[in-house]
Coordinates of C-alpha atoms and ligand atoms in Angstrom, one line a residue:
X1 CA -30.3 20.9 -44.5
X2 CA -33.8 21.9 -45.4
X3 CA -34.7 20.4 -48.8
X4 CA -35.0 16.5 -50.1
X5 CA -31.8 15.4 -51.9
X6 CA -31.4 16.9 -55.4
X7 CA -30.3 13.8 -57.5
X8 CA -28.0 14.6 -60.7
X9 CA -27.6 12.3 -63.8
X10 CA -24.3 13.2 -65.8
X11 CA -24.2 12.8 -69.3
X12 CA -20.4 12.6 -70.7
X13 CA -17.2 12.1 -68.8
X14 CA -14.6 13.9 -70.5
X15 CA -12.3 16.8 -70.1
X16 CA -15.2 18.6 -68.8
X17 CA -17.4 16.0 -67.0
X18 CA -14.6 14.3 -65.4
X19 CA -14.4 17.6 -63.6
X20 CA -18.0 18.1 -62.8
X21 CA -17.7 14.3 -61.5
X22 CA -14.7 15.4 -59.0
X23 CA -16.0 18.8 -57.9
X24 CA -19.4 17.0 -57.0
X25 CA -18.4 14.6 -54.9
X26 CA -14.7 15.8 -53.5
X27 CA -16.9 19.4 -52.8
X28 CA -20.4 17.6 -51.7
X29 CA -20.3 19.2 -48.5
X30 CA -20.0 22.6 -49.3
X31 CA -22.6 22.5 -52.2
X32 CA -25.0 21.0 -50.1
X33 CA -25.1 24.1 -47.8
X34 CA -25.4 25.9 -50.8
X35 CA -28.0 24.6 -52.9
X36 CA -30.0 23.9 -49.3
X37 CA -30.2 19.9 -49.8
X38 CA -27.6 17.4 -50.8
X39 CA -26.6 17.3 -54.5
X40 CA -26.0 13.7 -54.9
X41 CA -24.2 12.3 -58.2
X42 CA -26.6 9.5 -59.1
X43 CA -25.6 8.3 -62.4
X44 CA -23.0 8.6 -64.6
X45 CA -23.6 8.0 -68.8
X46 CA -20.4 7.1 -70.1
X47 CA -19.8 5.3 -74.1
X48 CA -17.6 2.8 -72.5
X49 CA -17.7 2.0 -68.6
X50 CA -15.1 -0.1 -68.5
X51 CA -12.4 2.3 -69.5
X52 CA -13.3 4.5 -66.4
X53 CA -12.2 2.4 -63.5
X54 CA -11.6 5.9 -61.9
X55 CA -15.3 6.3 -61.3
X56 CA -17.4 4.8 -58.5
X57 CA -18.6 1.8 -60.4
X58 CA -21.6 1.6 -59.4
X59 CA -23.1 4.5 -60.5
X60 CA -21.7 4.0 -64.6
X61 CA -24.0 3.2 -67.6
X62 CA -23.6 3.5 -71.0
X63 CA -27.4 3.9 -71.6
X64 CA -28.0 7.9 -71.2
X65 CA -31.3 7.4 -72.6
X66 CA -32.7 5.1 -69.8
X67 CA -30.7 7.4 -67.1
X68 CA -32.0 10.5 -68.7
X69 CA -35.9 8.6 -68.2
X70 CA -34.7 7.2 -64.3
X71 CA -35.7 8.8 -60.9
X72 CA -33.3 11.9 -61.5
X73 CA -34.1 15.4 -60.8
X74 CA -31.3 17.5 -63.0
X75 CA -29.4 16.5 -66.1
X76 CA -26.0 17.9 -66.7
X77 CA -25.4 17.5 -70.1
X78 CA -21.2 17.3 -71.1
X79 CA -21.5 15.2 -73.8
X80 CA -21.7 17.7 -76.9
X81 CA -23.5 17.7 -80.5
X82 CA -26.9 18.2 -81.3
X83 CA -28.4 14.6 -81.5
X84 CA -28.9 12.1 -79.6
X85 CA -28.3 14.9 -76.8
X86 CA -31.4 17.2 -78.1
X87 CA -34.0 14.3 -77.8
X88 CA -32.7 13.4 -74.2
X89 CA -32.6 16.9 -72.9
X90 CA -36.2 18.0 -74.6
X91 CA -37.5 14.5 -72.7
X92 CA -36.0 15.6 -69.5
X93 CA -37.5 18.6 -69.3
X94 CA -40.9 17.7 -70.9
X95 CA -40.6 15.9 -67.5
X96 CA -39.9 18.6 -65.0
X97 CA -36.1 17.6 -64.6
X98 CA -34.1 20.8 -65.0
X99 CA -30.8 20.9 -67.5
X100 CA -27.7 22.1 -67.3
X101 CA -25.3 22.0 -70.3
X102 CA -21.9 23.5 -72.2
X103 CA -23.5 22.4 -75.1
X104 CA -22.7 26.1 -77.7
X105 CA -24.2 24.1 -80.5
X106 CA -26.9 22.5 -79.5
X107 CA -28.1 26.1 -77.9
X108 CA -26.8 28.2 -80.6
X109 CA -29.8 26.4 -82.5
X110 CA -32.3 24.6 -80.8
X111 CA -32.9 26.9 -77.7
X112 CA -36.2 28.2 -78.7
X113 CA -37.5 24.7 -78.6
X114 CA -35.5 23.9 -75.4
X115 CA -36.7 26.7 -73.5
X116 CA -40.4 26.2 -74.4
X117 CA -40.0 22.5 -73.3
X118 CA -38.6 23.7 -70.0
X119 CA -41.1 26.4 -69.7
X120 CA -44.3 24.5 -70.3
X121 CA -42.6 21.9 -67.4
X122 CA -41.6 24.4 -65.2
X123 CA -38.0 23.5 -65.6
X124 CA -34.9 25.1 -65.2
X125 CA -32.2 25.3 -68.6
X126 CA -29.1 26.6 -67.8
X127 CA -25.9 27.2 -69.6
X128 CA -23.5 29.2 -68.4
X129 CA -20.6 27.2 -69.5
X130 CA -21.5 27.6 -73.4
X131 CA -20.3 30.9 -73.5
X132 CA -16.8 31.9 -72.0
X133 CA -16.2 29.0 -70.2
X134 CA -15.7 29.8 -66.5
X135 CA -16.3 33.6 -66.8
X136 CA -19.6 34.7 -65.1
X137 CA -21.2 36.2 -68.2
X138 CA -24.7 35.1 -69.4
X139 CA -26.2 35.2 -65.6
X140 CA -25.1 39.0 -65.5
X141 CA -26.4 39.4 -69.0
X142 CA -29.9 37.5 -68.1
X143 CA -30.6 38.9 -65.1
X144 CA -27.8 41.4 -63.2
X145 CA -28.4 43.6 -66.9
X146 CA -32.2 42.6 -67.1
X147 CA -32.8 46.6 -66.2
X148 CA -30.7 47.7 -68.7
X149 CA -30.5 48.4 -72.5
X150 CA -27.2 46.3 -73.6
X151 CA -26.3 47.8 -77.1
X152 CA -23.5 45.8 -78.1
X153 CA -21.7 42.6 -77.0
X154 CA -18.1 42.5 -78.3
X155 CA -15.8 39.8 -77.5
X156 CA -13.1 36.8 -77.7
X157 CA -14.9 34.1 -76.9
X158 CA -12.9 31.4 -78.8
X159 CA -9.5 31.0 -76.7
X160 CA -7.8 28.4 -79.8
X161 CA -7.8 31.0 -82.3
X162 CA -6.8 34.1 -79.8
X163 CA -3.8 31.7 -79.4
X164 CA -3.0 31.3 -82.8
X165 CA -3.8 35.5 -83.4
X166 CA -1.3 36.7 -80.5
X167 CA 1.3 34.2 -81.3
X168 CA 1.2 35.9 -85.0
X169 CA 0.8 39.1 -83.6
X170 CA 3.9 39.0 -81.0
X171 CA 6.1 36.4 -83.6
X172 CA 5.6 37.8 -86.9
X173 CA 5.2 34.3 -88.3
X174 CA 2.1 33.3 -90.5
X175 CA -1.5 31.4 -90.0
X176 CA -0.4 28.2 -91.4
X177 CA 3.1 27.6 -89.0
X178 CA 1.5 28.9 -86.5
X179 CA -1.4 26.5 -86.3
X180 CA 0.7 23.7 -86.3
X181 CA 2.8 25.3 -83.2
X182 CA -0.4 25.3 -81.6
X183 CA -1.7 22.0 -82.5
X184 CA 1.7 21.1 -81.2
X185 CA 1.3 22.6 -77.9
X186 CA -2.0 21.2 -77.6
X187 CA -4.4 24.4 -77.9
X188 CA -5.8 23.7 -81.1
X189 CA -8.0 20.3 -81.3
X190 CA -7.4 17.5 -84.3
X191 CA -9.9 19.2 -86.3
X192 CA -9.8 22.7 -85.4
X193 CA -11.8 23.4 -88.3
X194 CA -15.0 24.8 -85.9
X195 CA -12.6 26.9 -83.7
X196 CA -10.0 28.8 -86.9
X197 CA -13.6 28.7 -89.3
X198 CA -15.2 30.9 -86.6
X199 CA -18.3 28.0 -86.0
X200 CA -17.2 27.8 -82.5
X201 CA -17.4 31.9 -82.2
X202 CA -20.7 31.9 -84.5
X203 CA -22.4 29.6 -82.0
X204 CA -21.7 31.6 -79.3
X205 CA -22.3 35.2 -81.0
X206 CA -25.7 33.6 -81.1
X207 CA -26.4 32.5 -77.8
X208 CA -24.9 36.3 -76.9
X209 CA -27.3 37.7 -78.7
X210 CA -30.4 36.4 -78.2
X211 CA -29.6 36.8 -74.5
X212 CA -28.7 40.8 -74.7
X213 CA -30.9 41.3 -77.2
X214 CA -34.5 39.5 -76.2
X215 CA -34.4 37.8 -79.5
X216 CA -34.0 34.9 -80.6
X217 CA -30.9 34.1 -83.1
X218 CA -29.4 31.1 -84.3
X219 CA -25.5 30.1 -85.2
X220 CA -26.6 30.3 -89.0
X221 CA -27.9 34.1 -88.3
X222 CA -24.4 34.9 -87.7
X223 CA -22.7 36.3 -90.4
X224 CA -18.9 34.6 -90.0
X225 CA -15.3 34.4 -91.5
X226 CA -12.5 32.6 -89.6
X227 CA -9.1 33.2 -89.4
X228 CA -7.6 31.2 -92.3
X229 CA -7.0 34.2 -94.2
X230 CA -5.7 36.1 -91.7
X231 CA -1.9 37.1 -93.0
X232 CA 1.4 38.4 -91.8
X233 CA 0.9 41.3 -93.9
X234 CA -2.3 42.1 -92.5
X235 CA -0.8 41.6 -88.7
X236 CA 2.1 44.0 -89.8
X237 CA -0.4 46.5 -91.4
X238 CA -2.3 46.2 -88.0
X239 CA 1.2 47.0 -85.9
X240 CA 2.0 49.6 -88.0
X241 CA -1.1 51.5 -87.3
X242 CA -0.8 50.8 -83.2
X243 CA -3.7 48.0 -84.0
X244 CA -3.7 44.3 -83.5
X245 CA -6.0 41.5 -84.9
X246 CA -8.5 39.6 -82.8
X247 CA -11.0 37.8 -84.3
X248 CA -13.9 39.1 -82.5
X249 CA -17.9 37.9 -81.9
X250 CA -20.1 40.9 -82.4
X251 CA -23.5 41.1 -81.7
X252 CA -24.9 45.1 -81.6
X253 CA -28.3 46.6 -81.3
X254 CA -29.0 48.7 -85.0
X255 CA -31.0 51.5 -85.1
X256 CA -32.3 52.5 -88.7
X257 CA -32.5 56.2 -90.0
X258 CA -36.7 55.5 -89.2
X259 CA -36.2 54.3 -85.3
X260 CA -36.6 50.6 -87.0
X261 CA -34.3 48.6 -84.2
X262 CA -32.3 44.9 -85.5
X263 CA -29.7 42.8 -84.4
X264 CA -26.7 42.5 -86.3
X265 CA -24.7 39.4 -85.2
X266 CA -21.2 38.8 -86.9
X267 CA -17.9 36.9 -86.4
X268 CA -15.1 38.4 -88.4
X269 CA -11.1 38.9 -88.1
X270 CA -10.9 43.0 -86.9
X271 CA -8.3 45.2 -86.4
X272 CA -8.7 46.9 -83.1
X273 CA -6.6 49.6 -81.7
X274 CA -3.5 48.1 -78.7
X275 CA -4.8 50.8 -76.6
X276 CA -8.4 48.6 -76.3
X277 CA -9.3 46.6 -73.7
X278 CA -9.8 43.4 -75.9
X279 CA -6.3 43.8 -77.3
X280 CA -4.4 43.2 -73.9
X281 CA -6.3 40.0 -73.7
X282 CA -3.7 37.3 -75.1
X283 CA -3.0 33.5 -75.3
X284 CA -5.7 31.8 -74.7
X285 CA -7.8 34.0 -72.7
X286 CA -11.6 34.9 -73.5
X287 CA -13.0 38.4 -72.5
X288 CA -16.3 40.3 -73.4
X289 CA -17.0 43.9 -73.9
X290 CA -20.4 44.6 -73.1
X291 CA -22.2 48.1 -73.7
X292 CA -25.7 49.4 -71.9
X293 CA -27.1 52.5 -72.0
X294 CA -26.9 53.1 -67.7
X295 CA -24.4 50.6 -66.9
X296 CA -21.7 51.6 -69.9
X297 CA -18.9 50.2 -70.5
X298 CA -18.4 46.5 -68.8
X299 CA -15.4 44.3 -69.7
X300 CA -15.4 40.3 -68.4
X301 CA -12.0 38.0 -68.6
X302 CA -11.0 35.2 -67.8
X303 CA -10.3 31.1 -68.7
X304 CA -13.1 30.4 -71.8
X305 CA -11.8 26.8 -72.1
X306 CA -10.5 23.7 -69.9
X307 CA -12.2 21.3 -67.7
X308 CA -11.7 22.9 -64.8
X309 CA -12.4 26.1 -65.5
X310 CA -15.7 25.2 -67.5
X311 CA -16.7 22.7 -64.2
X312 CA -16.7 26.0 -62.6
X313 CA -19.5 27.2 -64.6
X314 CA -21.3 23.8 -64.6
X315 CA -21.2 23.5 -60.7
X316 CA -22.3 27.4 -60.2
X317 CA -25.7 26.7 -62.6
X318 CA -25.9 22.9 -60.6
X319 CA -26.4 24.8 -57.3
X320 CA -28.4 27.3 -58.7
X321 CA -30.8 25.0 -60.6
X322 CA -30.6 22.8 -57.5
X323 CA -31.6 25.5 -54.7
X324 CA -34.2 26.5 -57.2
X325 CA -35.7 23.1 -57.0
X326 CA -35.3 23.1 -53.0
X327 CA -37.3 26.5 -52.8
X328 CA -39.8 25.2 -55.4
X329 CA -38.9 28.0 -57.9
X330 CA -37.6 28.6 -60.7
X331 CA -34.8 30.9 -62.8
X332 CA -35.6 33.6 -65.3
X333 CA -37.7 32.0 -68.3
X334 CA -35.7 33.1 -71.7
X335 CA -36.9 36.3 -72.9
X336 CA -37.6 36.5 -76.5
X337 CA -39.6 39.2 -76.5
X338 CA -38.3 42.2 -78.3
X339 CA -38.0 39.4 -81.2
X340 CA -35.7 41.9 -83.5
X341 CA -35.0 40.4 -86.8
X342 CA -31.4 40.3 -87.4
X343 CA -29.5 42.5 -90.2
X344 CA -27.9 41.3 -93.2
X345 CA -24.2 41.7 -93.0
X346 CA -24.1 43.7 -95.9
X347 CA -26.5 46.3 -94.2
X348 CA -24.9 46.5 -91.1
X349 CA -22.6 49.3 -90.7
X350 CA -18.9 48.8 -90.6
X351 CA -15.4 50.2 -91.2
X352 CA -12.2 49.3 -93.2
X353 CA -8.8 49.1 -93.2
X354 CA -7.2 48.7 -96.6
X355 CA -3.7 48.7 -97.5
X356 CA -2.4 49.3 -100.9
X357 CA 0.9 49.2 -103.0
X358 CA -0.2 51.9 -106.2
X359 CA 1.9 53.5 -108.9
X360 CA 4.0 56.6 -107.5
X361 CA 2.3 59.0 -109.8
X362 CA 0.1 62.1 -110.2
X363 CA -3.6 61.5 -109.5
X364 CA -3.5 57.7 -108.3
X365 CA -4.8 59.2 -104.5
X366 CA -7.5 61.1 -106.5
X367 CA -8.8 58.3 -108.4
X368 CA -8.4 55.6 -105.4
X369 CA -10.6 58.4 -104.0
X370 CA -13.0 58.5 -106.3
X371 CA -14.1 54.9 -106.2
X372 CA -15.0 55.3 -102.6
X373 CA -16.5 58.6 -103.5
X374 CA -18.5 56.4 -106.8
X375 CA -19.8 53.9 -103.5
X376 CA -20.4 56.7 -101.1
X377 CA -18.1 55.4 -98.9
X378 CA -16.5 58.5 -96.7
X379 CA -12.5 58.1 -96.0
X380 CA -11.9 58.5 -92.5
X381 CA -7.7 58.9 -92.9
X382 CA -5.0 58.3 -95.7
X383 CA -1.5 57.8 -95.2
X384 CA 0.8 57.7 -98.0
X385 CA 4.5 56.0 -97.6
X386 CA 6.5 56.3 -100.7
X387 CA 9.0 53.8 -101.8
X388 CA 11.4 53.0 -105.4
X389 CA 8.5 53.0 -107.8
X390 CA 5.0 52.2 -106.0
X391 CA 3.6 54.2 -102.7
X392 CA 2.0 52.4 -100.3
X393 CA -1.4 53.5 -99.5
X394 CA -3.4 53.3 -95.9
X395 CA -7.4 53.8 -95.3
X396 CA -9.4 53.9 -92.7
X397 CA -13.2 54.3 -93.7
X398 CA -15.6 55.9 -91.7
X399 CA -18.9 53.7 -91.0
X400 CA -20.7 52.8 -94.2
X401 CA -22.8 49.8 -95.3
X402 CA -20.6 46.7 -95.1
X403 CA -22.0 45.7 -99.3
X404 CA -21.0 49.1 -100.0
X405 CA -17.3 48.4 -98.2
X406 CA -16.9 45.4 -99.9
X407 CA -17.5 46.8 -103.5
X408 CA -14.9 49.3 -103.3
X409 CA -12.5 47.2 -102.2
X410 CA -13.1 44.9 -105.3
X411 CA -12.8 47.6 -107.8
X412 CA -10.1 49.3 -106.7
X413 CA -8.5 46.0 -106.6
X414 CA -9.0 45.9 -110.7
X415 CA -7.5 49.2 -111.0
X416 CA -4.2 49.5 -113.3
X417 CA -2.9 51.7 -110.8
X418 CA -3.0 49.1 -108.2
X419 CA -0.1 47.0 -108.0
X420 CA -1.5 45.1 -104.8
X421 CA -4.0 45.0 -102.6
X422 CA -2.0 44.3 -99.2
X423 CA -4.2 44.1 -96.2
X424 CA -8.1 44.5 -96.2
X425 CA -9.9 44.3 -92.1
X426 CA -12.7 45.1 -90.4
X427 CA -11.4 48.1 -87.7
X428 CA -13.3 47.9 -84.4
X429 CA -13.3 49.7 -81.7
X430 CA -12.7 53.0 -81.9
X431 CA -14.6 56.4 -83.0
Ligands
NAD1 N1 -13.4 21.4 -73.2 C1 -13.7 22.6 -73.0 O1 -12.8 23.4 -72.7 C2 -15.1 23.1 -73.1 C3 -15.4 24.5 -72.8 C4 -16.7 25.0 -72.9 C5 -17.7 24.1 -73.4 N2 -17.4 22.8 -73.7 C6 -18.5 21.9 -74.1 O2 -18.7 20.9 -73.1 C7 -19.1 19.7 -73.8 C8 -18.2 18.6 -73.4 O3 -16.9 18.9 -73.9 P1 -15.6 18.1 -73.5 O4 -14.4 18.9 -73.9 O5 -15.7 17.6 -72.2 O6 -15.7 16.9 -74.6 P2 -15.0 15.4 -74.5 O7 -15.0 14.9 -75.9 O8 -13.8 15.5 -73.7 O9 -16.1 14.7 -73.6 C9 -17.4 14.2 -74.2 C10 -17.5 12.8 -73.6 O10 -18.9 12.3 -74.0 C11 -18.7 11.0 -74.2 N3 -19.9 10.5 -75.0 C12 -20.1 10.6 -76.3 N4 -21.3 10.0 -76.6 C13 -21.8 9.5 -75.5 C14 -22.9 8.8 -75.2 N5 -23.8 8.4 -76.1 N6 -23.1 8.4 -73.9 C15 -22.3 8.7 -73.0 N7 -21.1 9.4 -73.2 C16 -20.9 9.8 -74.5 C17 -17.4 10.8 -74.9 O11 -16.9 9.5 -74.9 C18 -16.5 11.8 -74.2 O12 -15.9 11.2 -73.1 C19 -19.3 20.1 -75.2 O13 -20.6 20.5 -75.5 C20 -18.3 21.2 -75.4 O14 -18.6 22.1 -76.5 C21 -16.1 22.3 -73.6
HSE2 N1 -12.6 25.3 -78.7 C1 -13.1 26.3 -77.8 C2 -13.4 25.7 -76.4 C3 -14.3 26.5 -75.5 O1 -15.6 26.5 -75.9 C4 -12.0 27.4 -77.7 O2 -11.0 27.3 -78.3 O3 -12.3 28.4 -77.0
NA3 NA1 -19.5 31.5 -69.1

């Protein structure tokens, strides 16, 4: 072994840390030949000590503030929230101890100031496990893609609410039984309000972005809808068109009619066709569709959730801030250079799907049409199904303005000839 010993204060010992704790030390050997030094475990911030009688006593506080300030060269962070965890990290590495952190929310908006604290120390910050829990994804996106031009990040990145859409999808049943079957099974937390809202996927659209795009965006950049809304009739609409619904975190690259470049960053319920690569990806499971000009297309899957699985992550950036320390470098500083603004959701460009029950009669298609026509919104396809008295209308847009999208759909939902507006998604994924 070459290097002094790295020592590592944990902050949090729950379904996450707990893991990090028993990795470190059952796997202390092999990490050590890693990292080039010996990773030692040399505190453990807990709320309540004495309800861990697990953990080597010895090394349990309940005072993270005074471990954070003690002779400790890395801080892995499992605690969650923004403060008091903010204020202990940006004091860490105001001090030259590097971070490591799952921490979506706290990066999603405080990682500008995080990352100049770090920078001006000389620090390491690294958080691979905020994103897609165990899957290798913002390391390849910060540096194995740092010669490329990523322009578009695409991707299930919240595993409760890919549970709740694929049991829909393969059941038929709606949002509201199927959230309690999931609560039930233990996927979806007490509150799941962050995870079926889309703040869970919002956070992490924004970490995703800034990363692929050099810019810096926070969770309340990112335009988002959840999955509440989400019905049976739109996952039957979906079926019946070979699609399926995901909800999906979006972050693309925009390029204006005048070469003007911005970030569009959105988290919405989509229809995407079952031949896609996203749509195979069930349960669970998190994968991310990346795009870059030389590379193409790149897809990444795996476990986003679960203490083990996100220990994984935490352990890989703990030996990799830790041999950085033993070499007396550093990782890649962030890179917010390109600094694109983002785009309002109603400029960026997207496409519908809209499902309709109109009156059977002459020139209802004509004057559905013309409302698109009135918002200069072009009509990709139409399918018409008749039935007793009404028809039942499908459209697929072609690209337009998502304000411009959203208008028509409201007035033609105040047209007499309307009976019912059935199903109305975003379709991704395809040309
Ligand atoms: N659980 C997952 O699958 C998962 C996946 C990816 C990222 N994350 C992130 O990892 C972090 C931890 O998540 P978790 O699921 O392990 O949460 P958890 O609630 O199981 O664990 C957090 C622990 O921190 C402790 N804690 C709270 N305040 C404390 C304080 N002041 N001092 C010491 N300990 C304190 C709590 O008692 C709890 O044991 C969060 O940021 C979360 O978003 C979790
Ligand atoms: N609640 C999150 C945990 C992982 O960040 C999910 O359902 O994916
Ligand atoms: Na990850």
């Amino acid at each position: 072994m070459d290097g002094k010993t790295v020592r590592v204060a944990l902050l949090g010992c729950g379904t996450v840390g707990s893991e990090v704790a028993r990795l470190l030390t059952e796997q202390a050997d092999e990490l050590a030949a890693r990292a080039g030094a010996p990773v030692e475990l040399a505190g453990i911030a807990v709320r309540r000590p004495d309800k861990h009688p697990e953990l080597p006593q010895h090394l349990l506080t309940s005072d993270a503030a005074a471990l954070v300030e003690s002779d400790v060269d890395v801080i892995v962070e499992l605690i969650g929230g923004i403060e008091p965890v903010r204020t202990w990290l940006l004091t860490a590495l105001r001090k030259g101890k590097s971070v490591v952190t799952a921490n979506k929310a706290l990066l999603a908006e405080y990682s500008a100031e995080l990352s100049e604290a770090a920078d001006s120390a000389g620090a390491d910050l690294y958080f691979e496990a905020s994103v897609a829990g165990a899957i290798p994804l913002l390391r390849p996106l910060r540096e194995s893609l740092a010669g490329d031009r990523i322009t578009k990040v695409m991707g299930i990145v919240n595993g409760t609410t890919n549970f709740i859409l694929s049991a829909m999808d393969s059941s038929g049943a709606g949002y509201a039984e199927t959230l309690d079957e999931a609560s039930r099974l233990g996927y979806a937390e007490a509150d799941p309000t962050a995870d079926v809202d889309g703040y869970d996927a919002a956070s992490k659209a924004a970490i995703l972005a800034s990363l692929a795009f050099h810019s810096r965006v926070t969770a309340s950049d990112v335009y988002r809808e959840g999955i509440a809304n989400v019905t049976s009739s739109d996952i039957a609409a979906a079926k019946a068109l070979g699609r399926t619904v995901k909800l999906l975190s979006i972050c693309e690259r925009v390029t204006a009619d005048d070469g003007t470049e911005s970030v569009s960053a959105r988290v919405h319920p989509v229809m995407i066709p079952r031949s896609h690569p996203l749509a195979g990806v069930g349960g669970a499971f998190n994968a991310v569709f990346v795009e870059a000009d030389a590379a193409g297309e790149l897809m990444f899957y795996g476990q986003g959730a679960g203490g083990a699985p996100t220990a994984s992550a935490v352990l890989g950036d703990l030996v990799a801030v830790a041999r950085n320390r033993v070499l007396g470098g550093r990782g890649p500083r962030e890179s917010a250079h390109a600094a694109l603004p983002v785009r309002p959701m109603g400029q960026t460009p997207t496409r519908y799907h809209i499902s309709l029950d109109v009156a059977d009669k002459p020139g209802v298609l004509a004057q559905v049409a013309q409302v698109f026509a009135a918002h200069e919104v072009s009509i990709a396809a139409v399918r018409q199904r008749d039935r007793l008295s009404t028809a039942s209308l499908v459209i697929v847009t072609h690209l337009a303005p998502d304000a411009a999208l959203r208008a028509t759909v409201e007035e033609i939902g105040k047209m007499d000839v309307v009976h019912e507006v059935v199903s109305v998604m975003r379709v991704e994924g395809e040309d």
